mmCIF file of C-alpha atoms in Angstrom:
data_model
loop_
_atom_site.group_PDB
_atom_site.id
_atom_site.type_symbol
_atom_site.label_atom_id
_atom_site.label_comp_id
_atom_site.label_asym_id
_atom_site.label_seq_id
_atom_site.Cartn_x
_atom_site.Cartn_y
_atom_site.Cartn_z
ATOM 1 C CA MET A 25 33.766 -30.855 34.689
ATOM 2 C CA PRO A 26 34.714 -27.908 36.858
ATOM 3 C CA ASP A 27 32.851 -24.460 36.211
ATOM 4 C CA GLU A 28 36.395 -22.817 36.606
ATOM 5 C CA ILE A 29 38.985 -24.513 34.620
ATOM 6 C CA GLY A 30 41.486 -22.795 36.876
ATOM 7 C CA VAL A 31 44.924 -20.820 36.286
ATOM 8 C CA ILE A 32 47.626 -23.229 36.232
ATOM 9 C CA GLU A 33 49.771 -23.017 39.318
ATOM 10 C CA PRO A 34 52.758 -21.079 38.652
ATOM 11 C CA GLN A 35 56.047 -23.050 39.341
ATOM 12 C CA HIS A 36 57.745 -19.991 40.978
ATOM 13 C CA THR A 37 57.412 -16.296 41.492
ATOM 14 C CA LYS A 38 60.794 -15.446 40.423
ATOM 15 C CA LYS A 39 61.259 -12.925 37.571
ATOM 16 C CA TRP A 40 63.556 -13.850 34.916
ATOM 17 C CA PRO A 41 66.426 -11.417 33.809
ATOM 18 C CA VAL A 42 67.022 -10.306 30.303
ATOM 19 C CA TRP A 43 70.324 -12.383 30.294
ATOM 20 C CA VAL A 44 68.373 -15.746 30.419
ATOM 21 C CA ALA A 45 68.634 -15.770 26.755
ATOM 22 C CA VAL A 46 72.362 -16.163 27.157
ATOM 23 C CA LEU A 47 71.697 -19.392 28.976
ATOM 24 C CA ILE A 48 70.621 -20.927 25.635
ATOM 25 C CA VAL A 49 73.923 -20.544 24.124
ATOM 26 C CA ILE A 50 75.615 -22.103 27.151
ATOM 27 C CA ILE A 51 72.999 -25.069 27.059
ATOM 28 C CA LEU A 52 73.762 -25.507 23.512
ATOM 29 C CA ALA A 53 77.547 -25.983 24.762
ATOM 30 C CA GLY A 54 76.426 -28.485 27.190
ATOM 31 C CA GLY A 55 76.101 -26.631 30.439
ATOM 32 C CA TRP A 56 74.138 -28.783 32.824
ATOM 33 C CA TYR A 57 73.783 -26.193 35.489
ATOM 34 C CA ALA A 58 72.350 -23.607 32.832
ATOM 35 C CA ARG A 59 69.959 -26.060 31.667
ATOM 36 C CA GLY A 60 68.474 -26.544 35.068
ATOM 37 C CA LEU A 61 67.793 -22.904 35.200
ATOM 38 C CA ALA A 62 66.367 -22.674 31.899
ATOM 39 C CA VAL A 63 63.721 -25.299 32.046
ATOM 40 C CA PRO A 64 61.560 -23.582 34.828
ATOM 41 C CA TYR A 65 61.641 -20.379 32.584
ATOM 42 C CA PHE A 66 60.377 -22.284 29.586
ATOM 43 C CA ILE A 67 57.645 -23.962 31.791
ATOM 44 C CA GLU A 68 56.765 -20.660 33.190
ATOM 45 C CA LYS A 69 56.276 -19.229 29.465
ATOM 46 C CA ALA A 70 54.322 -22.367 28.737
ATOM 47 C CA ARG A 71 52.166 -21.784 31.511
ATOM 48 C CA ILE A 72 51.337 -18.057 30.592
ATOM 49 C CA ALA A 73 50.457 -19.264 27.028
ATOM 50 C CA LEU A 74 48.158 -21.893 28.195
ATOM 51 C CA ASN A 75 46.437 -19.339 30.512
ATOM 52 C CA ASP A 76 46.240 -16.940 27.440
ATOM 53 C CA GLU A 77 44.772 -19.842 25.535
ATOM 54 C CA ASP A 78 47.658 -19.820 23.169
ATOM 55 C CA ALA A 79 48.322 -23.816 22.726
ATOM 56 C CA VAL A 80 50.990 -23.024 19.761
ATOM 57 C CA VAL A 81 53.187 -21.038 22.000
ATOM 58 C CA ALA A 82 52.727 -23.297 24.746
ATOM 59 C CA THR A 83 53.741 -26.265 22.933
ATOM 60 C CA LYS A 84 56.788 -24.559 21.350
ATOM 61 C CA ASN A 85 58.012 -23.703 24.908
ATOM 62 C CA LEU A 86 57.320 -27.293 26.014
ATOM 63 C CA ASN A 87 59.239 -28.988 23.160
ATOM 64 C CA ILE A 88 62.164 -26.823 24.403
ATOM 65 C CA VAL A 89 61.659 -28.140 27.776
ATOM 66 C CA LEU A 90 61.675 -31.711 26.600
ATOM 67 C CA LYS A 91 64.735 -31.235 24.671
ATOM 68 C CA LEU A 92 66.539 -29.913 27.796
ATOM 69 C CA ASP A 93 64.959 -32.375 30.302
ATOM 70 C CA PRO A 94 63.069 -35.339 28.616
ATOM 71 C CA ARG A 95 61.723 -36.447 31.887
ATOM 72 C CA ASN A 96 60.184 -33.160 33.024
ATOM 73 C CA PRO A 97 56.660 -34.453 34.631
ATOM 74 C CA VAL A 98 55.143 -30.586 34.435
ATOM 75 C CA ALA A 99 55.990 -30.368 30.652
ATOM 76 C CA TYR A 100 54.065 -33.891 30.009
ATOM 77 C CA ALA A 101 51.178 -32.540 32.225
ATOM 78 C CA TYR A 102 50.831 -29.499 30.305
ATOM 79 C CA LEU A 103 50.773 -31.312 26.944
ATOM 80 C CA GLY A 104 48.009 -33.196 28.497
ATOM 81 C CA HIS A 105 46.060 -29.886 29.219
ATOM 82 C CA ILE A 106 46.800 -28.799 25.519
ATOM 83 C CA THR A 107 45.700 -32.350 24.135
ATOM 84 C CA LEU A 108 42.744 -31.887 26.157
ATOM 85 C CA GLY A 109 41.782 -28.759 24.755
ATOM 86 C CA LEU A 110 41.949 -26.247 27.551
ATOM 87 C CA ASP A 111 42.427 -23.494 24.959
ATOM 88 C CA ASN A 112 39.148 -24.252 23.539
ATOM 89 C CA ALA A 113 37.126 -25.411 26.758
ATOM 90 C CA ASN A 114 33.592 -24.649 27.567
ATOM 91 C CA PRO A 115 33.301 -25.143 31.066
ATOM 92 C CA GLU A 116 29.495 -24.336 31.291
ATOM 93 C CA SER A 117 28.777 -27.138 28.755
ATOM 94 C CA ASP A 118 27.931 -30.894 29.220
ATOM 95 C CA THR A 119 31.073 -31.335 26.775
ATOM 96 C CA PRO A 120 33.604 -28.858 28.152
ATOM 97 C CA PHE A 121 36.204 -30.085 26.108
ATOM 98 C CA PRO A 122 34.679 -30.376 22.590
ATOM 99 C CA SER A 123 38.141 -30.902 20.588
ATOM 100 C CA ALA A 124 39.870 -33.263 23.168
ATOM 101 C CA ASP A 125 41.719 -36.018 22.129
ATOM 102 C CA PHE A 126 41.092 -38.045 25.128
ATOM 103 C CA VAL A 127 43.353 -40.943 24.263
ATOM 104 C CA LYS A 128 46.400 -38.753 23.824
ATOM 105 C CA ALA A 129 45.616 -36.685 26.965
ATOM 106 C CA ILE A 130 45.472 -39.784 29.022
ATOM 107 C CA GLU A 131 49.030 -40.664 27.529
ATOM 108 C CA TYR A 132 50.361 -37.552 28.824
ATOM 109 C CA TYR A 133 48.912 -37.598 32.169
ATOM 110 C CA GLU A 134 50.054 -41.006 32.892
ATOM 111 C CA LYS A 135 53.453 -40.005 31.766
ATOM 112 C CA ALA A 136 53.616 -37.072 33.747
ATOM 113 C CA LEU A 137 52.398 -39.154 36.819
ATOM 114 C CA SER A 138 54.971 -41.917 36.130
ATOM 115 C CA LEU A 139 57.762 -39.432 36.238
ATOM 116 C CA GLY A 140 56.793 -38.163 39.775
ATOM 117 C CA LEU A 141 54.494 -35.274 39.341
ATOM 118 C CA ALA A 142 53.304 -35.829 42.785
ATOM 119 C CA THR A 143 55.971 -33.457 44.384
ATOM 120 C CA ALA A 144 55.442 -30.684 46.675
ATOM 121 C CA LYS A 145 56.162 -27.763 44.348
ATOM 122 C CA ASN A 146 53.972 -29.100 41.767
ATOM 123 C CA ARG A 147 50.959 -29.888 43.797
ATOM 124 C CA GLY A 148 48.533 -27.661 41.794
ATOM 125 C CA VAL A 149 49.548 -29.409 38.417
ATOM 126 C CA TYR A 150 49.207 -32.784 40.295
ATOM 127 C CA LYS A 151 45.757 -32.130 41.324
ATOM 128 C CA GLN A 152 44.658 -31.061 37.918
ATOM 129 C CA SER A 153 46.486 -33.751 36.336
ATOM 130 C CA LEU A 154 44.424 -36.260 38.390
ATOM 131 C CA GLU A 155 41.108 -34.640 37.757
ATOM 132 C CA PHE A 156 41.693 -34.291 33.913
ATOM 133 C CA ALA A 157 43.058 -37.792 33.744
ATOM 134 C CA GLY A 158 40.034 -39.191 35.542
ATOM 135 C CA TYR A 159 37.840 -37.064 33.169
ATOM 136 C CA SER A 160 39.602 -38.207 30.240
ATOM 137 C CA TYR A 161 38.859 -42.017 31.383
ATOM 138 C CA TRP A 162 35.490 -41.331 32.325
ATOM 139 C CA SER A 163 34.699 -39.821 28.606
ATOM 140 C CA GLN A 164 36.153 -43.052 27.310
ATOM 141 C CA LYS A 165 33.750 -45.126 29.685
ATOM 142 C CA GLU A 166 36.911 -46.536 31.445
ATOM 143 C CA TYR A 167 35.290 -46.096 34.537
ATOM 144 C CA ASP A 168 37.653 -48.048 36.931
ATOM 145 C CA LYS A 169 40.627 -46.203 35.547
ATOM 146 C CA ALA A 170 38.607 -43.179 36.178
ATOM 147 C CA VAL A 171 37.623 -43.905 39.842
ATOM 148 C CA GLY A 172 41.228 -44.811 40.365
ATOM 149 C CA LYS A 173 42.532 -41.231 39.528
ATOM 150 C CA TYR A 174 39.580 -39.593 41.311
ATOM 151 C CA LEU A 175 40.364 -41.684 44.668
ATOM 152 C CA GLU A 176 43.782 -40.369 44.509
ATOM 153 C CA GLN A 177 42.775 -36.947 44.113
ATOM 154 C CA ILE A 178 40.419 -37.303 47.027
ATOM 155 C CA GLU A 179 43.021 -38.744 49.241
ATOM 156 C CA GLN A 180 45.614 -36.239 48.231
ATOM 157 C CA PHE A 181 43.229 -33.124 48.045
ATOM 158 C CA PRO A 182 40.106 -33.952 50.233
ATOM 159 C CA ASP A 183 38.862 -30.540 50.597
ATOM 160 C CA ASP A 184 39.279 -29.879 46.781
ATOM 161 C CA SER A 185 37.734 -32.714 44.919
ATOM 162 C CA PHE A 186 34.312 -31.882 44.057
ATOM 163 C CA TRP A 187 34.063 -33.640 40.803
ATOM 164 C CA ALA A 188 36.013 -36.417 41.839
ATOM 165 C CA ARG A 189 33.642 -37.108 44.733
ATOM 166 C CA TYR A 190 30.601 -36.676 42.609
ATOM 167 C CA LEU A 191 31.523 -38.884 39.780
ATOM 168 C CA THR A 192 33.130 -41.509 41.984
ATOM 169 C CA ALA A 193 29.806 -41.651 44.151
ATOM 170 C CA SER A 194 27.741 -41.841 40.691
ATOM 171 C CA ASP A 195 29.850 -44.810 39.482
ATOM 172 C CA TYR A 196 29.746 -46.493 43.150
ATOM 173 C CA PHE A 197 25.682 -46.052 43.069
ATOM 174 C CA ASN A 198 25.006 -46.693 39.243
ATOM 175 C CA ARG A 199 27.562 -49.498 38.556
ATOM 176 C CA SER A 200 30.053 -50.674 41.130
ATOM 177 C CA ASN A 201 27.460 -51.181 43.954
ATOM 178 C CA LYS A 202 29.239 -49.473 46.789
ATOM 179 C CA PRO A 203 26.494 -47.650 48.502
ATOM 180 C CA VAL A 204 28.189 -47.229 51.824
ATOM 181 C CA GLU A 205 31.433 -45.761 50.158
ATOM 182 C CA ALA A 206 29.309 -43.595 47.710
ATOM 183 C CA LEU A 207 27.438 -41.913 50.525
ATOM 184 C CA GLU A 208 30.687 -41.393 52.591
ATOM 185 C CA ILE A 209 32.517 -39.715 49.526
ATOM 186 C CA LEU A 210 29.658 -37.568 48.388
ATOM 187 C CA THR A 211 28.414 -36.050 51.837
ATOM 188 C CA MET A 212 31.571 -33.939 51.679
ATOM 189 C CA ALA A 213 31.084 -32.724 48.085
ATOM 190 C CA PRO A 214 28.985 -29.671 48.420
ATOM 191 C CA ASN A 215 31.853 -28.205 50.924
ATOM 192 C CA SER A 216 34.614 -28.858 48.333
ATOM 193 C CA LEU A 217 36.683 -25.588 47.717
ATOM 194 C CA ASP A 218 36.251 -26.373 44.060
ATOM 195 C CA ALA A 219 32.391 -27.027 44.156
ATOM 196 C CA SER A 220 30.465 -26.218 41.283
ATOM 197 C CA LYS A 221 26.966 -24.703 42.328
ATOM 198 C CA ARG A 222 25.833 -25.446 38.717
ATOM 199 C CA VAL A 223 25.403 -29.241 39.669
ATOM 200 C CA PHE A 224 24.284 -28.979 43.080
ATOM 201 C CA GLY A 225 21.117 -30.043 42.400
ATOM 202 C CA ASP A 226 22.386 -33.490 40.808
ATOM 203 C CA VAL A 227 24.684 -33.874 43.667
ATOM 204 C CA TYR A 228 21.707 -33.433 46.295
ATOM 205 C CA THR A 229 19.532 -35.626 44.180
ATOM 206 C CA LEU A 230 22.192 -38.587 44.492
ATOM 207 C CA LEU A 231 22.360 -37.942 48.064
ATOM 208 C CA THR A 232 18.738 -38.189 48.306
ATOM 209 C CA ARG A 233 18.721 -41.710 46.475
ATOM 210 C CA LEU A 234 21.396 -42.863 48.815
ATOM 211 C CA SER A 235 19.777 -41.645 51.879
ATOM 212 C CA SER A 236 16.392 -43.230 50.654
ATOM 213 C CA TYR A 237 18.698 -46.633 50.089
ATOM 214 C CA PHE A 238 19.578 -46.533 53.696
ATOM 215 C CA GLY A 239 16.072 -45.658 54.942
ATOM 216 C CA ASN A 240 17.102 -42.098 56.397
ATOM 217 C CA SER A 241 13.904 -40.569 56.088
ATOM 218 C CA LEU A 242 14.867 -37.016 57.411
ATOM 219 C CA ASP A 243 17.769 -37.077 55.171
ATOM 220 C CA VAL A 244 15.834 -37.935 52.229
ATOM 221 C CA LYS A 245 13.465 -35.008 52.840
ATOM 222 C CA GLN A 246 16.337 -32.630 53.351
ATOM 223 C CA TYR A 247 18.488 -33.484 50.449
ATOM 224 C CA ALA A 248 15.460 -33.890 48.102
ATOM 225 C CA THR A 249 14.418 -30.153 49.019
ATOM 226 C CA LEU A 250 18.010 -29.010 48.443
ATOM 227 C CA ALA A 251 18.028 -30.922 45.246
ATOM 228 C CA ILE A 252 14.850 -29.152 43.999
ATOM 229 C CA ASP A 253 16.038 -25.832 45.442
ATOM 230 C CA ASN A 254 19.498 -25.970 43.750
ATOM 231 C CA ALA A 255 18.550 -27.347 40.232
ATOM 232 C CA VAL A 256 19.158 -25.198 37.284
ATOM 233 C CA ASP A 257 16.342 -26.826 35.507
ATOM 234 C CA LYS A 258 13.162 -27.261 37.443
ATOM 235 C CA LYS A 259 11.779 -29.782 34.822
ATOM 236 C CA SER A 260 14.983 -32.003 34.807
ATOM 237 C CA THR A 261 15.131 -35.773 35.697
ATOM 238 C CA ASN A 262 16.853 -35.058 38.694
ATOM 239 C CA VAL A 263 14.226 -32.973 40.100
ATOM 240 C CA GLN A 264 11.418 -35.342 39.194
ATOM 241 C CA ILE A 265 13.604 -38.047 41.201
ATOM 242 C CA ALA A 266 13.571 -35.745 44.099
ATOM 243 C CA TYR A 267 9.820 -35.356 44.211
ATOM 244 C CA LEU A 268 9.323 -39.010 43.719
ATOM 245 C CA ASN A 269 11.388 -39.770 46.705
ATOM 246 C CA ILE A 270 9.808 -37.522 48.810
ATOM 247 C CA ALA A 271 6.425 -39.127 47.800
ATOM 248 C CA ILE A 272 7.725 -42.646 48.573
ATOM 249 C CA GLN A 273 8.833 -41.491 52.193
ATOM 250 C CA LEU A 274 5.567 -39.813 52.775
ATOM 251 C CA ALA A 275 3.660 -43.132 51.613
ATOM 252 C CA LYS A 276 5.798 -45.164 53.977
ATOM 253 C CA GLU A 277 4.644 -42.774 56.816
ATOM 254 C CA LYS A 278 0.913 -43.501 55.598
ATOM 255 C CA ASN A 279 0.533 -40.038 54.422
ATOM 256 C CA LEU A 280 -1.160 -40.954 51.220
ATOM 257 C CA ALA A 281 -2.686 -37.433 50.264
ATOM 258 C CA LYS A 282 0.739 -35.755 50.674
ATOM 259 C CA ALA A 283 2.536 -38.564 48.873
ATOM 260 C CA LEU A 284 0.140 -38.318 46.064
ATOM 261 C CA GLY A 285 0.891 -34.358 45.933
ATOM 262 C CA GLU A 286 4.571 -34.804 45.702
ATOM 263 C CA TYR A 287 3.967 -37.490 42.999
ATOM 264 C CA LYS A 288 1.776 -34.994 41.121
ATOM 265 C CA LYS A 289 4.736 -32.624 40.794
ATOM 266 C CA ALA A 290 7.090 -35.459 39.520
ATOM 267 C CA GLU A 291 4.332 -36.595 37.153
ATOM 268 C CA ALA A 292 4.134 -33.014 35.807
ATOM 269 C CA ILE A 293 7.791 -33.422 34.924
ATOM 270 C CA HIS A 294 7.601 -36.846 33.208
ATOM 271 C CA LYS A 295 4.543 -38.836 33.566
ATOM 272 C CA ASP A 296 5.516 -42.182 31.855
ATOM 273 C CA SER A 297 8.667 -42.830 33.856
ATOM 274 C CA SER A 298 7.149 -42.001 37.217
ATOM 275 C CA VAL A 299 4.031 -44.397 36.879
ATOM 276 C CA CYS A 300 5.894 -47.296 38.810
ATOM 277 C CA THR A 301 6.488 -44.986 41.628
ATOM 278 C CA LEU A 302 2.648 -44.527 41.841
ATOM 279 C CA SER A 303 2.272 -48.221 42.169
ATOM 280 C CA ASN A 304 5.017 -48.103 44.802
ATOM 281 C CA ILE A 305 3.187 -45.411 46.751
ATOM 282 C CA TYR A 306 0.134 -47.588 47.013
ATOM 283 C CA PHE A 307 2.159 -50.723 47.880
ATOM 284 C CA PHE A 308 3.601 -48.636 50.805
ATOM 285 C CA ASN A 309 0.139 -47.643 51.744
ATOM 286 C CA SER A 310 -0.732 -51.402 51.787
ATOM 287 C CA ASP A 311 -3.292 -50.855 48.994
ATOM 288 C CA TYR A 312 -1.928 -53.895 47.129
ATOM 289 C CA ILE A 313 -4.818 -54.227 44.761
ATOM 290 C CA LYS A 314 -4.233 -50.497 43.378
ATOM 291 C CA ALA A 315 -0.486 -51.183 43.271
ATOM 292 C CA ILE A 316 -1.028 -54.344 41.421
ATOM 293 C CA GLU A 317 -3.565 -52.624 38.962
ATOM 294 C CA ILE A 318 -1.231 -49.559 38.286
ATOM 295 C CA ALA A 319 1.922 -51.783 37.654
ATOM 296 C CA LYS A 320 0.286 -54.401 35.524
ATOM 297 C CA GLY A 321 -1.058 -51.687 33.190
ATOM 298 C CA LYS A 322 2.493 -50.278 32.923
ATOM 299 C CA ILE A 323 4.164 -53.509 32.084
ATOM 300 C CA ALA A 324 1.630 -54.428 29.637
ATOM 301 C CA SER A 325 2.662 -51.660 27.452
ATOM 302 C CA THR A 326 6.573 -51.955 27.977
ATOM 303 C CA THR A 327 8.719 -53.911 25.624
ATOM 304 C CA ILE A 328 11.917 -52.637 26.842
ATOM 305 C CA PHE A 329 12.479 -52.366 30.416
ATOM 306 C CA ASP A 330 14.885 -50.113 32.122
ATOM 307 C CA TYR A 331 15.185 -49.393 35.741
ATOM 308 C CA PRO A 332 12.350 -47.335 36.501
ATOM 309 C CA SER A 333 9.958 -49.699 34.681
ATOM 310 C CA SER A 334 11.656 -52.640 36.279
ATOM 311 C CA THR A 335 10.142 -51.145 39.538
ATOM 312 C CA CYS A 336 6.678 -52.237 38.341
ATOM 313 C CA ILE A 337 7.746 -55.872 38.096
ATOM 314 C CA GLU A 338 9.335 -55.323 41.874
ATOM 315 C CA VAL A 339 5.839 -54.146 43.145
ATOM 316 C CA LEU A 340 4.105 -56.777 41.681
ATOM 317 C CA ALA A 341 6.353 -59.488 43.159
ATOM 318 C CA ARG A 342 6.228 -57.629 46.548
ATOM 319 C CA SER A 343 2.581 -57.209 46.475
ATOM 320 C CA TYR A 344 1.733 -60.719 45.772
ATOM 321 C CA LEU A 345 4.234 -61.832 48.484
ATOM 322 C CA ALA A 346 2.230 -59.553 50.754
ATOM 323 C CA LYS A 347 -1.057 -61.005 49.596
ATOM 324 C CA ASN A 348 0.695 -64.732 50.251
ATOM 325 C CA ASN A 349 0.125 -65.363 46.618
ATOM 326 C CA LYS A 350 3.055 -67.710 46.032
ATOM 327 C CA ILE A 351 2.152 -68.644 42.371
ATOM 328 C CA GLU A 352 1.991 -64.951 41.217
ATOM 329 C CA SER A 353 4.895 -63.696 43.437
ATOM 330 C CA LYS A 354 7.268 -66.396 41.864
ATOM 331 C CA LYS A 355 6.041 -65.466 38.639
ATOM 332 C CA TYR A 356 7.152 -61.896 38.968
ATOM 333 C CA LEU A 357 10.272 -62.532 41.144
ATOM 334 C CA GLU A 358 11.606 -64.649 38.283
ATOM 335 C CA GLN A 359 10.512 -61.931 35.527
ATOM 336 C CA TYR A 360 12.307 -59.245 37.748
ATOM 337 C CA MET A 361 15.649 -61.496 37.996
ATOM 338 C CA ASN A 362 15.434 -61.904 34.085
ATOM 339 C CA VAL A 363 14.616 -58.394 33.149
ATOM 340 C CA THR A 364 17.369 -56.902 35.489
ATOM 341 C CA ASN A 365 19.998 -59.571 34.380
ATOM 342 C CA ALA A 366 19.905 -57.969 30.932
ATOM 343 C CA PHE A 367 20.945 -54.636 32.476
ATOM 344 C CA LYS A 368 24.380 -53.585 31.581
ATOM 345 C CA ASP A 369 24.619 -51.467 34.759
ATOM 346 C CA LYS A 370 22.855 -52.632 37.925
ATOM 347 C CA ASN A 371 22.498 -49.808 40.549
ATOM 348 C CA VAL A 372 22.458 -50.303 44.242
ATOM 349 C CA TYR A 373 18.683 -50.838 44.420
ATOM 350 C CA VAL A 374 18.733 -53.623 41.655
ATOM 351 C CA MET A 375 21.754 -55.269 43.135
ATOM 352 C CA ARG A 376 19.901 -55.395 46.721
ATOM 353 C CA ASN A 377 16.485 -56.606 45.279
ATOM 354 C CA ARG A 378 18.399 -59.278 43.121
ATOM 355 C CA GLU A 379 20.036 -60.741 46.204
ATOM 356 C CA ALA A 380 16.819 -60.630 48.187
ATOM 357 C CA PHE A 381 14.710 -62.073 45.326
ATOM 358 C CA GLN A 382 17.081 -65.037 44.643
ATOM 359 C CA LYS A 383 16.897 -65.851 48.511
ATOM 360 C CA ILE A 384 13.171 -65.650 48.411
ATOM 361 C CA LEU A 385 12.960 -67.912 45.246
ATOM 362 C CA ASP A 386 15.369 -70.298 46.782
ATOM 363 C CA ASP A 387 12.964 -70.790 49.672
ATOM 364 C CA ILE A 388 9.667 -71.042 47.556
#
């Protein structure tokens, strides 16, 4: 979520005269015109209370608003903010809303949106509501609904959708198998007005992986370097992935010495999950014997496969295909299909491999 939760956009700049309290008496007598004047006043009081992290006062004012105007979308949006826990938010944390009731927040945001929050005078509240509704769905693992909100945010606020772009691209890469759309959406993220430099390293790592998927060697090296330079934690998995992608590109260029040098940097972060990339480095260097040796050693000690370890099976299948050993290649092609079929989520690489391997198996 954003490093800056952000002030809630004022609904007006008008200063309220002292006599506004008199309107309450008129309202209670049924004055619709006065009611229309009073609603923005209490909305403003709620906004100020929210920015002062006073959920109690904000809720009190919003309850008055809803008594006067039961279909006020801004009031429901602010109730969503309160239920999310903006008064107790920790933007720098991986769990920015520790006290959130995401289910209730979603209910309020959906109500606000259904009542026409997407109006010109409520643009700031509209943007926040889309983003926070998306995050609430994401936190509940309702990724399709989260992406739906994020796509609306990107469409309506293309220059102010950093987190929407990053999380949508993450979903497209890791789950929904939309690499083209992921790259298109994510490329603009670092230039967003609401960009969070704290996670630039993560964004550039994902751009590295997408560029590698499409075989854009120069972009891989550029984004990987940016990922490493911008990483807050230089020992993170994302930095490891950046080094591994540089190593693979160098191996494809037959520069084994430099490839192994970059691999060593990744290995220093986490050796076990880097091993299959080492076998891939030797595969791209056409040293199939070495690639097979490393990959077999890894899978022999693996009982539960994940994406990194499944890469060793992929290397074995491709190495034996390169050696024209149909019996062994079929064995590992089938193993790859079986292992990856059990993955709950299949990233774009797995999906592409499965499609290609199935065609090969059909022809063997």
